[in-house]
Amino acid sequence: NLLLQQAAADSEKNPAMPLDTCVAMTEGSIGFWLVNALDNELQAQGITKEVAAVVTQVIVDENDPAFKNSTKPIGPFLTEEDAKKQMAESGASFKEDAGRGWRKVVPSPKPIGIKEANVIRSLVDSGVVVVSAGGGGVPVVKDPASKTLTGVEAVIDKDFASQTLSELVDADLFIVLTGVDNVYVNFNKPDQRK
């Protein structure tokens, strides 16, 4: 969110950065912090193990319906007046967020691939602890003709990105750690159950 606030202060001296770049910068920064913390803890425990972060490009389908319906809130909370002003000036979409203010919303397409999957698998196979797919990874689309990747203005759900990565690297076990006491079906709905 801090990078998005900086990007919102667009000026001649401070050009706005595209969302995919903000996601990559965030993933790299948080990856560094996690690698540093894990490395220090492993050393403190007397465990000799390499730790590495991989900025992860998550491939999405440019025709994913999510690109026509932005739902993922990002960035700072704004007043209704400021949000409507930005909508008029930039064409961006904003929605009210649970009575806390208005936030920009962007598409959240489903991942269909991960460019670095083979690299991550190789690192894991060689014994490296890998931090990857942070925040859902950097969303990219693949040009069918040239096979080149291009970043897109979207945010990938981190659980879907992690699930996709676990499948692509043939993980033996996939665990999602959350801030809730149990795993629930229909979380926060009247028919929620453990």
PDB file of C-alpha atoms in Angstrom:
ATOM      1  CA  ASN A   1       0.000   0.000   0.000  1.00  0.00           C
ATOM      2  CA  LEU A   2       2.871   2.402   0.679  1.00  0.00           C
ATOM      3  CA  LEU A   3       4.190   1.961  -2.860  1.00  0.00           C
ATOM      4  CA  LEU A   4       0.691   2.579  -4.195  1.00  0.00           C
ATOM      5  CA  GLN A   5       0.472   5.771  -2.141  1.00  0.00           C
ATOM      6  CA  GLN A   6       3.806   6.869  -3.586  1.00  0.00           C
ATOM      7  CA  ALA A   7       2.572   6.046  -7.081  1.00  0.00           C
ATOM      8  CA  ALA A   8      -0.572   8.078  -6.392  1.00  0.00           C
ATOM      9  CA  ALA A   9       1.623  11.149  -5.815  1.00  0.00           C
ATOM     10  CA  ASP A  10       2.408  11.154  -9.545  1.00  0.00           C
ATOM     11  CA  SER A  11       4.276  14.234 -10.733  1.00  0.00           C
ATOM     12  CA  GLU A  12       6.978  15.168 -13.236  1.00  0.00           C
ATOM     13  CA  LYS A  13       9.628  14.369 -10.616  1.00  0.00           C
ATOM     14  CA  ASN A  14       7.837  11.307  -9.240  1.00  0.00           C
ATOM     15  CA  PRO A  15       6.261   9.306 -12.075  1.00  0.00           C
ATOM     16  CA  ALA A  16       3.613   6.740 -11.201  1.00  0.00           C
ATOM     17  CA  MET A  17       4.767   3.142 -11.345  1.00  0.00           C
ATOM     18  CA  PRO A  18       2.591   0.458 -12.906  1.00  0.00           C
ATOM     19  CA  LEU A  19       0.929  -1.950 -10.502  1.00  0.00           C
ATOM     20  CA  ASP A  20       2.949  -4.952 -11.727  1.00  0.00           C
ATOM     21  CA  THR A  21       6.143  -3.058 -10.862  1.00  0.00           C
ATOM     22  CA  CYS A  22       4.796  -2.183  -7.394  1.00  0.00           C
ATOM     23  CA  VAL A  23       3.922  -5.863  -6.842  1.00  0.00           C
ATOM     24  CA  ALA A  24       7.419  -6.959  -7.944  1.00  0.00           C
ATOM     25  CA  MET A  25       9.069  -4.408  -5.640  1.00  0.00           C
ATOM     26  CA  THR A  26       6.900  -5.486  -2.725  1.00  0.00           C
ATOM     27  CA  GLU A  27       7.538  -9.174  -3.388  1.00  0.00           C
ATOM     28  CA  GLY A  28      11.286  -8.546  -3.544  1.00  0.00           C
ATOM     29  CA  SER A  29      11.343  -6.473  -0.356  1.00  0.00           C
ATOM     30  CA  ILE A  30       9.231  -8.856   1.698  1.00  0.00           C
ATOM     31  CA  GLY A  31      11.159 -11.801   0.240  1.00  0.00           C
ATOM     32  CA  PHE A  32      14.391 -10.209   1.465  1.00  0.00           C
ATOM     33  CA  TRP A  33      12.962  -9.719   4.958  1.00  0.00           C
ATOM     34  CA  LEU A  34      11.694 -13.306   5.137  1.00  0.00           C
ATOM     35  CA  VAL A  35      14.950 -14.772   3.809  1.00  0.00           C
ATOM     36  CA  ASN A  36      16.925 -12.713   6.299  1.00  0.00           C
ATOM     37  CA  ALA A  37      14.727 -13.802   9.226  1.00  0.00           C
ATOM     38  CA  LEU A  38      14.728 -17.471   8.170  1.00  0.00           C
ATOM     39  CA  ASP A  39      18.476 -17.459   7.581  1.00  0.00           C
ATOM     40  CA  ASN A  40      19.139 -15.917  10.997  1.00  0.00           C
ATOM     41  CA  GLU A  41      16.834 -18.391  12.750  1.00  0.00           C
ATOM     42  CA  LEU A  42      18.355 -21.393  10.965  1.00  0.00           C
ATOM     43  CA  GLN A  43      21.824 -20.208  11.997  1.00  0.00           C
ATOM     44  CA  ALA A  44      20.650 -19.710  15.590  1.00  0.00           C
ATOM     45  CA  GLN A  45      19.345 -23.304  15.580  1.00  0.00           C
ATOM     46  CA  GLY A  46      22.634 -24.608  14.168  1.00  0.00           C
ATOM     47  CA  ILE A  47      21.024 -25.627  10.876  1.00  0.00           C
ATOM     48  CA  THR A  48      23.085 -25.160   7.732  1.00  0.00           C
ATOM     49  CA  LYS A  49      20.608 -24.512   4.944  1.00  0.00           C
ATOM     50  CA  GLU A  50      20.507 -22.015   2.081  1.00  0.00           C
ATOM     51  CA  VAL A  51      17.489 -19.711   1.815  1.00  0.00           C
ATOM     52  CA  ALA A  52      16.547 -17.756  -1.312  1.00  0.00           C
ATOM     53  CA  ALA A  53      13.706 -15.556  -2.528  1.00  0.00           C
ATOM     54  CA  VAL A  54      12.458 -15.773  -6.109  1.00  0.00           C
ATOM     55  CA  VAL A  55      10.389 -12.934  -7.549  1.00  0.00           C
ATOM     56  CA  THR A  56       7.639 -14.958  -9.186  1.00  0.00           C
ATOM     57  CA  GLN A  57       5.864 -14.157 -12.455  1.00  0.00           C
ATOM     58  CA  VAL A  58       2.376 -15.661 -12.357  1.00  0.00           C
ATOM     59  CA  ILE A  59       0.888 -16.232 -15.790  1.00  0.00           C
ATOM     60  CA  VAL A  60      -2.775 -15.345 -16.247  1.00  0.00           C
ATOM     61  CA  ASP A  61      -5.133 -15.528 -19.214  1.00  0.00           C
ATOM     62  CA  GLU A  62      -5.661 -12.112 -20.781  1.00  0.00           C
ATOM     63  CA  ASN A  63      -9.277 -13.201 -21.441  1.00  0.00           C
ATOM     64  CA  ASP A  64      -9.959 -14.085 -17.797  1.00  0.00           C
ATOM     65  CA  PRO A  65     -13.404 -12.659 -16.879  1.00  0.00           C
ATOM     66  CA  ALA A  66     -11.802 -10.927 -13.874  1.00  0.00           C
ATOM     67  CA  PHE A  67     -10.390  -8.302 -16.255  1.00  0.00           C
ATOM     68  CA  LYS A  68     -13.956  -7.134 -16.903  1.00  0.00           C
ATOM     69  CA  ASN A  69     -14.907  -7.030 -13.204  1.00  0.00           C
ATOM     70  CA  SER A  70     -12.396  -5.474 -10.803  1.00  0.00           C
ATOM     71  CA  THR A  71     -12.945  -6.747  -7.261  1.00  0.00           C
ATOM     72  CA  LYS A  72      -9.591  -6.750  -5.419  1.00  0.00           C
ATOM     73  CA  PRO A  73      -9.216  -3.661  -3.181  1.00  0.00           C
ATOM     74  CA  ILE A  74      -5.732  -2.123  -3.088  1.00  0.00           C
ATOM     75  CA  GLY A  75      -4.100   1.034  -1.847  1.00  0.00           C
ATOM     76  CA  PRO A  76      -5.156   3.612   0.713  1.00  0.00           C
ATOM     77  CA  PHE A  77      -8.681   4.376   1.892  1.00  0.00           C
ATOM     78  CA  LEU A  78     -10.150   7.530   0.366  1.00  0.00           C
ATOM     79  CA  THR A  79     -13.187   9.660   0.980  1.00  0.00           C
ATOM     80  CA  GLU A  80     -16.056   9.155  -1.443  1.00  0.00           C
ATOM     81  CA  GLU A  81     -15.348  12.597  -2.904  1.00  0.00           C
ATOM     82  CA  ASP A  82     -11.654  11.832  -3.552  1.00  0.00           C
ATOM     83  CA  ALA A  83     -12.476   8.407  -4.999  1.00  0.00           C
ATOM     84  CA  LYS A  84     -15.041   9.848  -7.416  1.00  0.00           C
ATOM     85  CA  LYS A  85     -12.588  12.560  -8.437  1.00  0.00           C
ATOM     86  CA  GLN A  86      -9.921   9.950  -9.217  1.00  0.00           C
ATOM     87  CA  MET A  87     -12.460   7.833 -11.103  1.00  0.00           C
ATOM     88  CA  ALA A  88     -13.351  10.829 -13.265  1.00  0.00           C
ATOM     89  CA  GLU A  89      -9.710  11.789 -13.858  1.00  0.00           C
ATOM     90  CA  SER A  90      -8.136   8.370 -14.388  1.00  0.00           C
ATOM     91  CA  GLY A  91     -10.927   5.963 -15.245  1.00  0.00           C
ATOM     92  CA  ALA A  92      -9.832   3.708 -12.373  1.00  0.00           C
ATOM     93  CA  SER A  93     -12.501   1.797 -10.456  1.00  0.00           C
ATOM     94  CA  PHE A  94     -13.152   2.431  -6.760  1.00  0.00           C
ATOM     95  CA  LYS A  95     -15.600   0.766  -4.374  1.00  0.00           C
ATOM     96  CA  GLU A  96     -16.649   1.414  -0.815  1.00  0.00           C
ATOM     97  CA  ASP A  97     -14.851  -1.001   1.516  1.00  0.00           C
ATOM     98  CA  ALA A  98     -16.952  -2.114   4.493  1.00  0.00           C
ATOM     99  CA  GLY A  99     -17.747   1.416   5.650  1.00  0.00           C
ATOM    100  CA  ARG A 100     -14.046   2.243   6.110  1.00  0.00           C
ATOM    101  CA  GLY A 101     -13.756   4.378   3.002  1.00  0.00           C
ATOM    102  CA  TRP A 102     -13.278   3.919  -0.704  1.00  0.00           C
ATOM    103  CA  ARG A 103     -10.440   1.924  -2.270  1.00  0.00           C
ATOM    104  CA  LYS A 104      -9.221   1.334  -5.763  1.00  0.00           C
ATOM    105  CA  VAL A 105     -10.201  -2.096  -7.096  1.00  0.00           C
ATOM    106  CA  VAL A 106      -8.300  -4.079  -9.716  1.00  0.00           C
ATOM    107  CA  PRO A 107      -8.825  -7.407 -11.483  1.00  0.00           C
ATOM    108  CA  SER A 108      -7.828 -10.611  -9.696  1.00  0.00           C
ATOM    109  CA  PRO A 109      -7.487 -13.247 -12.433  1.00  0.00           C
ATOM    110  CA  LYS A 110      -6.795 -16.914 -11.709  1.00  0.00           C
ATOM    111  CA  PRO A 111      -3.233 -18.151 -12.255  1.00  0.00           C
ATOM    112  CA  ILE A 112      -2.663 -20.596 -15.117  1.00  0.00           C
ATOM    113  CA  GLY A 113       1.102 -20.966 -14.802  1.00  0.00           C
ATOM    114  CA  ILE A 114       4.251 -19.786 -13.085  1.00  0.00           C
ATOM    115  CA  LYS A 115       7.271 -18.851 -15.172  1.00  0.00           C
ATOM    116  CA  GLU A 116       9.840 -19.699 -12.489  1.00  0.00           C
ATOM    117  CA  ALA A 117       8.286 -23.074 -11.503  1.00  0.00           C
ATOM    118  CA  ASN A 118      11.213 -25.117 -12.880  1.00  0.00           C
ATOM    119  CA  VAL A 119      13.767 -22.815 -11.246  1.00  0.00           C
ATOM    120  CA  ILE A 120      11.955 -23.103  -7.910  1.00  0.00           C
ATOM    121  CA  ARG A 121      11.736 -26.897  -8.271  1.00  0.00           C
ATOM    122  CA  SER A 122      15.497 -27.066  -8.983  1.00  0.00           C
ATOM    123  CA  LEU A 123      16.286 -24.961  -5.927  1.00  0.00           C
ATOM    124  CA  VAL A 124      14.047 -27.071  -3.686  1.00  0.00           C
ATOM    125  CA  ASP A 125      15.500 -30.296  -5.113  1.00  0.00           C
ATOM    126  CA  SER A 126      18.983 -29.022  -4.231  1.00  0.00           C
ATOM    127  CA  GLY A 127      17.943 -28.385  -0.617  1.00  0.00           C
ATOM    128  CA  VAL A 128      17.300 -24.638  -0.739  1.00  0.00           C
ATOM    129  CA  VAL A 129      14.448 -23.157   1.310  1.00  0.00           C
ATOM    130  CA  VAL A 130      12.599 -21.025  -1.254  1.00  0.00           C
ATOM    131  CA  VAL A 131      10.416 -17.996  -0.576  1.00  0.00           C
ATOM    132  CA  SER A 132       8.237 -17.441  -3.646  1.00  0.00           C
ATOM    133  CA  ALA A 133       4.831 -16.342  -4.971  1.00  0.00           C
ATOM    134  CA  GLY A 134       4.787 -13.603  -2.330  1.00  0.00           C
ATOM    135  CA  GLY A 135       1.553 -11.627  -2.316  1.00  0.00           C
ATOM    136  CA  GLY A 136       0.354 -13.776  -5.207  1.00  0.00           C
ATOM    137  CA  GLY A 137       3.316 -12.991  -7.451  1.00  0.00           C
ATOM    138  CA  VAL A 138       3.630 -10.576 -10.348  1.00  0.00           C
ATOM    139  CA  PRO A 139       0.740 -11.020 -12.810  1.00  0.00           C
ATOM    140  CA  VAL A 140       1.826 -11.434 -16.433  1.00  0.00           C
ATOM    141  CA  VAL A 141       0.207 -12.459 -19.720  1.00  0.00           C
ATOM    142  CA  LYS A 142       1.953 -14.453 -22.429  1.00  0.00           C
ATOM    143  CA  ASP A 143       1.802 -13.332 -26.040  1.00  0.00           C
ATOM    144  CA  PRO A 144       0.700 -16.429 -28.003  1.00  0.00           C
ATOM    145  CA  ALA A 145       2.890 -15.628 -31.011  1.00  0.00           C
ATOM    146  CA  SER A 146       6.132 -14.390 -29.466  1.00  0.00           C
ATOM    147  CA  LYS A 147       5.779 -16.198 -26.091  1.00  0.00           C
ATOM    148  CA  THR A 148       6.957 -13.002 -24.372  1.00  0.00           C
ATOM    149  CA  LEU A 149       5.548 -12.028 -20.987  1.00  0.00           C
ATOM    150  CA  THR A 150       4.087  -8.630 -20.154  1.00  0.00           C
ATOM    151  CA  GLY A 151       3.036  -7.384 -16.723  1.00  0.00           C
ATOM    152  CA  VAL A 152      -0.622  -6.477 -16.232  1.00  0.00           C
ATOM    153  CA  GLU A 153      -2.558  -4.242 -13.851  1.00  0.00           C
ATOM    154  CA  ALA A 154      -3.954  -6.917 -11.559  1.00  0.00           C
ATOM    155  CA  VAL A 155      -3.371  -8.674  -8.239  1.00  0.00           C
ATOM    156  CA  ILE A 156      -3.292 -12.455  -7.939  1.00  0.00           C
ATOM    157  CA  ASP A 157      -4.864 -14.154  -4.915  1.00  0.00           C
ATOM    158  CA  LYS A 158      -1.911 -15.497  -2.915  1.00  0.00           C
ATOM    159  CA  ASP A 159      -3.658 -18.760  -2.044  1.00  0.00           C
ATOM    160  CA  PHE A 160      -4.421 -19.542  -5.704  1.00  0.00           C
ATOM    161  CA  ALA A 161      -0.864 -18.652  -6.742  1.00  0.00           C
ATOM    162  CA  SER A 162       0.587 -20.855  -3.994  1.00  0.00           C
ATOM    163  CA  GLN A 163      -1.721 -23.726  -4.939  1.00  0.00           C
ATOM    164  CA  THR A 164      -0.702 -23.419  -8.598  1.00  0.00           C
ATOM    165  CA  LEU A 165       2.983 -23.383  -7.650  1.00  0.00           C
ATOM    166  CA  SER A 166       2.595 -26.418  -5.374  1.00  0.00           C
ATOM    167  CA  GLU A 167       1.022 -28.355  -8.253  1.00  0.00           C
ATOM    168  CA  LEU A 168       3.707 -27.296 -10.753  1.00  0.00           C
ATOM    169  CA  VAL A 169       6.600 -28.298  -8.480  1.00  0.00           C
ATOM    170  CA  ASP A 170       4.895 -31.552  -7.383  1.00  0.00           C
ATOM    171  CA  ALA A 171       4.892 -30.544  -3.716  1.00  0.00           C
ATOM    172  CA  ASP A 172       4.322 -33.422  -1.302  1.00  0.00           C
ATOM    173  CA  LEU A 173       2.315 -31.211   1.031  1.00  0.00           C
ATOM    174  CA  PHE A 174       0.559 -27.855   0.649  1.00  0.00           C
ATOM    175  CA  ILE A 175      -0.249 -25.911   3.824  1.00  0.00           C
ATOM    176  CA  VAL A 176      -1.829 -22.455   4.033  1.00  0.00           C
ATOM    177  CA  LEU A 177      -1.139 -20.656   7.313  1.00  0.00           C
ATOM    178  CA  THR A 178      -3.819 -18.186   8.330  1.00  0.00           C
ATOM    179  CA  GLY A 179      -4.772 -15.955  11.210  1.00  0.00           C
ATOM    180  CA  VAL A 180      -7.842 -18.036  12.153  1.00  0.00           C
ATOM    181  CA  ASP A 181      -8.121 -20.810  14.744  1.00  0.00           C
ATOM    182  CA  ASN A 182      -9.360 -23.532  12.380  1.00  0.00           C
ATOM    183  CA  VAL A 183      -9.938 -24.391   8.763  1.00  0.00           C
ATOM    184  CA  TYR A 184     -13.547 -23.594   7.884  1.00  0.00           C
ATOM    185  CA  VAL A 185     -15.897 -24.393   5.045  1.00  0.00           C
ATOM    186  CA  ASN A 186     -17.999 -21.339   4.075  1.00  0.00           C
ATOM    187  CA  PHE A 187     -15.890 -19.008   6.247  1.00  0.00           C
ATOM    188  CA  ASN A 188     -17.813 -16.032   7.722  1.00  0.00           C
ATOM    189  CA  LYS A 189     -21.121 -17.267   6.296  1.00  0.00           C
ATOM    190  CA  PRO A 190     -24.181 -18.481   8.231  1.00  0.00           C
ATOM    191  CA  ASP A 191     -23.416 -22.115   7.327  1.00  0.00           C
ATOM    192  CA  GLN A 192     -19.737 -21.910   8.372  1.00  0.00           C
ATOM    193  CA  ARG A 193     -18.373 -25.172   9.786  1.00  0.00           C
ATOM    194  CA  LYS A 194     -15.019 -26.603  10.847  1.00  0.00           C
TER     195      LYS A 194
END
